[in-house]
mmCIF file of C-alpha atoms in Angstrom:
data_model
loop_
_atom_site.group_PDB
_atom_site.id
_atom_site.type_symbol
_atom_site.label_atom_id
_atom_site.label_comp_id
_atom_site.label_asym_id
_atom_site.label_seq_id
_atom_site.Cartn_x
_atom_site.Cartn_y
_atom_site.Cartn_z
ATOM 1 C CA UNK A 4 105.189 40.093 -22.109
ATOM 2 C CA UNK A 5 107.667 37.708 -22.149
ATOM 3 C CA UNK A 6 107.559 37.509 -18.275
ATOM 4 C CA UNK A 7 104.293 37.383 -17.944
ATOM 5 C CA UNK A 8 104.052 34.008 -20.584
ATOM 6 C CA UNK A 9 106.971 32.825 -17.913
ATOM 7 C CA UNK A 10 104.576 33.232 -14.951
ATOM 8 C CA UNK A 11 100.998 31.718 -17.074
ATOM 9 C CA UNK A 12 103.117 28.521 -18.160
ATOM 10 C CA UNK A 13 104.031 27.970 -15.051
ATOM 11 C CA UNK A 14 100.880 28.381 -12.959
ATOM 12 C CA UNK A 15 99.292 25.993 -15.762
ATOM 13 C CA UNK A 16 102.055 23.026 -14.553
ATOM 14 C CA UNK A 17 100.986 23.887 -11.049
ATOM 15 C CA UNK A 18 97.669 22.700 -10.063
ATOM 16 C CA UNK A 19 95.368 25.600 -8.693
ATOM 17 C CA UNK A 20 94.267 23.585 -5.782
ATOM 18 C CA UNK A 21 96.522 21.785 -3.384
ATOM 19 C CA UNK A 22 94.900 18.167 -2.741
ATOM 20 C CA UNK A 23 96.217 16.795 0.274
ATOM 21 C CA UNK A 24 98.345 13.227 -0.631
ATOM 22 C CA UNK A 25 95.307 11.163 1.519
ATOM 23 C CA UNK A 26 92.881 13.149 -0.454
ATOM 24 C CA UNK A 27 94.258 12.144 -3.328
ATOM 25 C CA UNK A 28 94.487 8.982 -3.118
ATOM 26 C CA UNK A 29 90.992 9.080 -1.663
ATOM 27 C CA UNK A 30 89.716 10.198 -4.195
ATOM 28 C CA UNK A 31 92.049 7.626 -6.921
ATOM 29 C CA UNK A 32 90.833 4.685 -4.785
ATOM 30 C CA UNK A 33 87.249 6.236 -5.465
ATOM 31 C CA UNK A 34 88.171 6.321 -9.024
ATOM 32 C CA UNK A 35 88.797 3.074 -9.264
ATOM 33 C CA UNK A 36 86.569 1.933 -6.944
ATOM 34 C CA UNK A 37 83.804 3.044 -9.781
ATOM 35 C CA UNK A 38 85.438 1.581 -12.723
ATOM 36 C CA UNK A 39 85.230 -1.699 -10.430
ATOM 37 C CA UNK A 40 81.642 -1.734 -9.668
ATOM 38 C CA UNK A 41 80.816 -0.728 -13.387
ATOM 39 C CA UNK A 42 83.459 -3.747 -14.725
ATOM 40 C CA UNK A 43 81.313 -5.446 -11.569
ATOM 41 C CA UNK A 44 78.062 -4.292 -13.097
ATOM 42 C CA UNK A 45 78.674 -4.959 -16.725
ATOM 43 C CA UNK A 46 79.685 -8.483 -15.555
ATOM 44 C CA UNK A 47 76.463 -8.745 -13.595
ATOM 45 C CA UNK A 48 74.558 -7.544 -16.699
ATOM 46 C CA UNK A 49 76.635 -10.214 -18.665
ATOM 47 C CA UNK A 50 75.409 -13.017 -16.063
ATOM 48 C CA UNK A 51 72.093 -11.879 -15.469
ATOM 49 C CA UNK A 52 71.611 -11.678 -19.369
ATOM 50 C CA UNK A 53 72.705 -16.050 -20.427
ATOM 51 C CA UNK A 54 70.997 -16.879 -17.558
ATOM 52 C CA UNK A 55 68.000 -15.583 -18.911
ATOM 53 C CA UNK A 56 69.354 -16.966 -22.524
ATOM 54 C CA UNK A 57 69.211 -20.343 -20.530
ATOM 55 C CA UNK A 58 65.854 -19.977 -18.686
ATOM 56 C CA UNK A 59 64.395 -19.306 -22.244
ATOM 57 C CA UNK A 60 66.145 -22.014 -23.820
ATOM 58 C CA UNK A 61 64.529 -24.605 -21.095
ATOM 59 C CA UNK A 62 61.662 -22.971 -20.645
ATOM 60 C CA UNK A 63 61.684 -23.702 -24.424
ATOM 61 C CA UNK A 64 62.750 -26.944 -24.867
ATOM 62 C CA UNK A 65 60.190 -28.042 -21.598
ATOM 63 C CA UNK A 66 56.946 -26.318 -23.207
ATOM 64 C CA UNK A 67 58.443 -28.137 -26.400
ATOM 65 C CA UNK A 68 58.342 -31.549 -24.136
ATOM 66 C CA UNK A 69 55.446 -30.684 -22.490
ATOM 67 C CA UNK A 70 54.129 -30.721 -25.673
ATOM 68 C CA UNK A 71 55.102 -33.563 -26.986
ATOM 69 C CA UNK A 72 54.366 -35.397 -23.510
ATOM 70 C CA UNK A 73 50.937 -34.513 -24.025
ATOM 71 C CA UNK A 74 50.846 -35.621 -27.998
ATOM 72 C CA UNK A 75 52.114 -39.145 -26.391
ATOM 73 C CA UNK A 76 49.098 -39.448 -24.048
ATOM 74 C CA UNK A 77 46.655 -38.450 -26.230
ATOM 75 C CA UNK A 78 47.506 -41.168 -28.368
ATOM 76 C CA UNK A 79 48.313 -43.669 -25.208
ATOM 77 C CA UNK A 80 44.601 -42.730 -24.571
ATOM 78 C CA UNK A 81 43.453 -43.408 -27.939
ATOM 79 C CA UNK A 82 45.386 -47.158 -27.659
ATOM 80 C CA UNK A 83 44.343 -47.531 -24.590
ATOM 81 C CA UNK A 84 40.231 -46.642 -25.344
ATOM 82 C CA UNK A 85 40.736 -49.110 -28.388
ATOM 83 C CA UNK A 86 42.117 -52.280 -26.261
ATOM 84 C CA UNK A 87 39.396 -51.389 -23.670
ATOM 85 C CA UNK A 88 37.053 -51.954 -26.834
ATOM 86 C CA UNK A 89 38.668 -54.918 -27.610
ATOM 87 C CA UNK A 90 38.380 -55.966 -24.145
ATOM 88 C CA UNK A 91 34.883 -55.279 -23.980
ATOM 89 C CA UNK A 92 33.936 -57.184 -26.904
ATOM 90 C CA UNK A 93 36.375 -59.810 -25.839
ATOM 91 C CA UNK A 94 33.946 -60.374 -22.722
ATOM 92 C CA UNK A 95 30.809 -60.297 -23.964
ATOM 93 C CA UNK A 96 32.253 -63.165 -26.799
ATOM 94 C CA UNK A 97 33.309 -65.193 -23.926
ATOM 95 C CA UNK A 98 30.483 -64.825 -22.460
ATOM 96 C CA UNK A 99 28.069 -66.248 -25.231
ATOM 97 C CA UNK A 100 30.133 -69.110 -25.417
ATOM 98 C CA UNK A 101 30.293 -69.550 -22.203
ATOM 99 C CA UNK A 102 26.422 -69.956 -22.598
ATOM 100 C CA UNK A 103 26.656 -71.678 -25.715
ATOM 101 C CA UNK A 104 28.819 -73.991 -24.268
ATOM 102 C CA UNK A 105 26.592 -73.958 -20.630
ATOM 103 C CA UNK A 106 24.291 -75.224 -23.408
ATOM 104 C CA UNK A 107 25.907 -77.665 -25.431
ATOM 105 C CA UNK A 108 26.673 -79.407 -22.033
ATOM 106 C CA UNK A 109 23.339 -79.448 -20.680
ATOM 107 C CA UNK A 110 22.422 -80.886 -23.798
ATOM 108 C CA UNK A 111 24.801 -83.473 -24.131
ATOM 109 C CA UNK A 112 23.862 -84.289 -19.963
ATOM 110 C CA UNK A 113 20.670 -84.850 -21.649
ATOM 111 C CA UNK A 114 22.129 -86.889 -24.432
ATOM 112 C CA UNK A 115 23.719 -89.319 -22.276
ATOM 113 C CA UNK A 116 20.841 -89.908 -19.282
ATOM 114 C CA UNK A 117 18.408 -90.761 -21.901
ATOM 115 C CA UNK A 118 21.462 -92.949 -24.019
ATOM 116 C CA UNK A 119 21.868 -94.697 -20.241
ATOM 117 C CA UNK A 120 18.556 -94.883 -19.465
ATOM 118 C CA UNK A 121 17.881 -96.655 -23.431
ATOM 119 C CA UNK A 122 20.997 -99.231 -22.327
ATOM 120 C CA UNK A 123 18.975 -100.455 -19.627
ATOM 121 C CA UNK A 124 15.574 -100.101 -21.419
ATOM 122 C CA UNK A 125 17.884 -102.375 -24.578
ATOM 123 C CA UNK A 126 18.537 -106.052 -23.147
ATOM 124 C CA UNK A 127 20.533 -108.328 -24.559
ATOM 125 C CA UNK A 128 23.413 -105.777 -25.912
ATOM 126 C CA UNK A 129 26.536 -107.963 -25.013
ATOM 127 C CA UNK A 130 25.259 -111.326 -26.301
ATOM 128 C CA UNK A 131 24.230 -109.566 -29.437
ATOM 129 C CA UNK A 132 27.653 -107.945 -29.954
ATOM 130 C CA UNK A 133 29.093 -111.125 -29.219
ATOM 131 C CA UNK A 134 26.859 -112.949 -31.882
ATOM 132 C CA UNK A 135 28.056 -109.961 -34.465
ATOM 133 C CA UNK A 136 32.131 -110.020 -33.652
ATOM 134 C CA UNK A 137 31.744 -114.202 -34.140
ATOM 135 C CA UNK A 138 29.292 -113.117 -37.743
ATOM 136 C CA UNK A 139 32.347 -111.352 -38.972
ATOM 137 C CA UNK A 140 34.686 -113.612 -38.284
ATOM 138 C CA UNK A 141 33.224 -116.362 -39.967
ATOM 139 C CA UNK A 142 31.111 -114.587 -42.779
ATOM 140 C CA UNK A 143 31.282 -117.830 -44.188
ATOM 141 C CA UNK A 144 30.611 -120.698 -41.718
ATOM 142 C CA UNK A 145 29.013 -119.207 -38.771
ATOM 143 C CA UNK A 146 29.259 -123.084 -37.009
ATOM 144 C CA UNK A 147 30.981 -121.302 -34.451
ATOM 145 C CA UNK A 148 29.056 -118.706 -33.105
ATOM 146 C CA UNK A 149 26.088 -120.879 -32.869
ATOM 147 C CA UNK A 150 27.014 -120.783 -28.739
ATOM 148 C CA UNK A 151 26.564 -117.322 -29.171
ATOM 149 C CA UNK A 152 23.152 -117.751 -30.850
ATOM 150 C CA UNK A 153 21.854 -119.689 -28.359
ATOM 151 C CA UNK A 154 22.647 -117.224 -26.197
ATOM 152 C CA UNK A 155 21.356 -114.253 -27.605
ATOM 153 C CA UNK A 156 17.905 -116.659 -28.361
ATOM 154 C CA UNK A 157 17.596 -117.299 -24.921
ATOM 155 C CA UNK A 158 18.295 -113.158 -23.579
ATOM 156 C CA UNK A 159 15.824 -112.354 -25.953
ATOM 157 C CA UNK A 160 12.968 -114.932 -24.993
ATOM 158 C CA UNK A 161 13.854 -113.730 -21.241
ATOM 159 C CA UNK A 162 13.356 -110.087 -22.471
ATOM 160 C CA UNK A 163 10.300 -111.082 -24.221
ATOM 161 C CA UNK A 164 8.714 -112.633 -20.934
ATOM 162 C CA UNK A 165 9.740 -109.890 -18.813
ATOM 163 C CA UNK A 166 8.170 -106.605 -20.707
ATOM 164 C CA UNK A 167 4.547 -108.883 -21.439
ATOM 165 C CA UNK A 168 4.827 -109.671 -17.529
#
């Protein structure tokens, strides 16, 4: 038995199948390649996971920004509606005031034309104005105004003669 155990120990240390060194290197290389592929796949999964997380974060940020933009757009649309309403009210007010001004202008023109016609029908305004100015200046003694009074009397007499004839 003693010998048998020594042969068994020798067989345990030596492999039962002999592999050529080239095949051993190829197996070792395949094992290394498999380990590298596993490590690379782990790196790729990690990269993809980070990319997905970034994309989700960016998508969430874009969605939030889109909602904020939509809210801002609605606020601006409401503001523009109010401004449009105000502009319409101001345009209406402007049109009304323009009509009032045009009416007032035509009325003023008529009044001015009427005054011009009255000036033409009322003779002796000049002599009358001179006599009144002089009379105010010399209220206590109106003798310096006698020449103006004579001119006024002459003008009135001529006007009466024109009207009667």
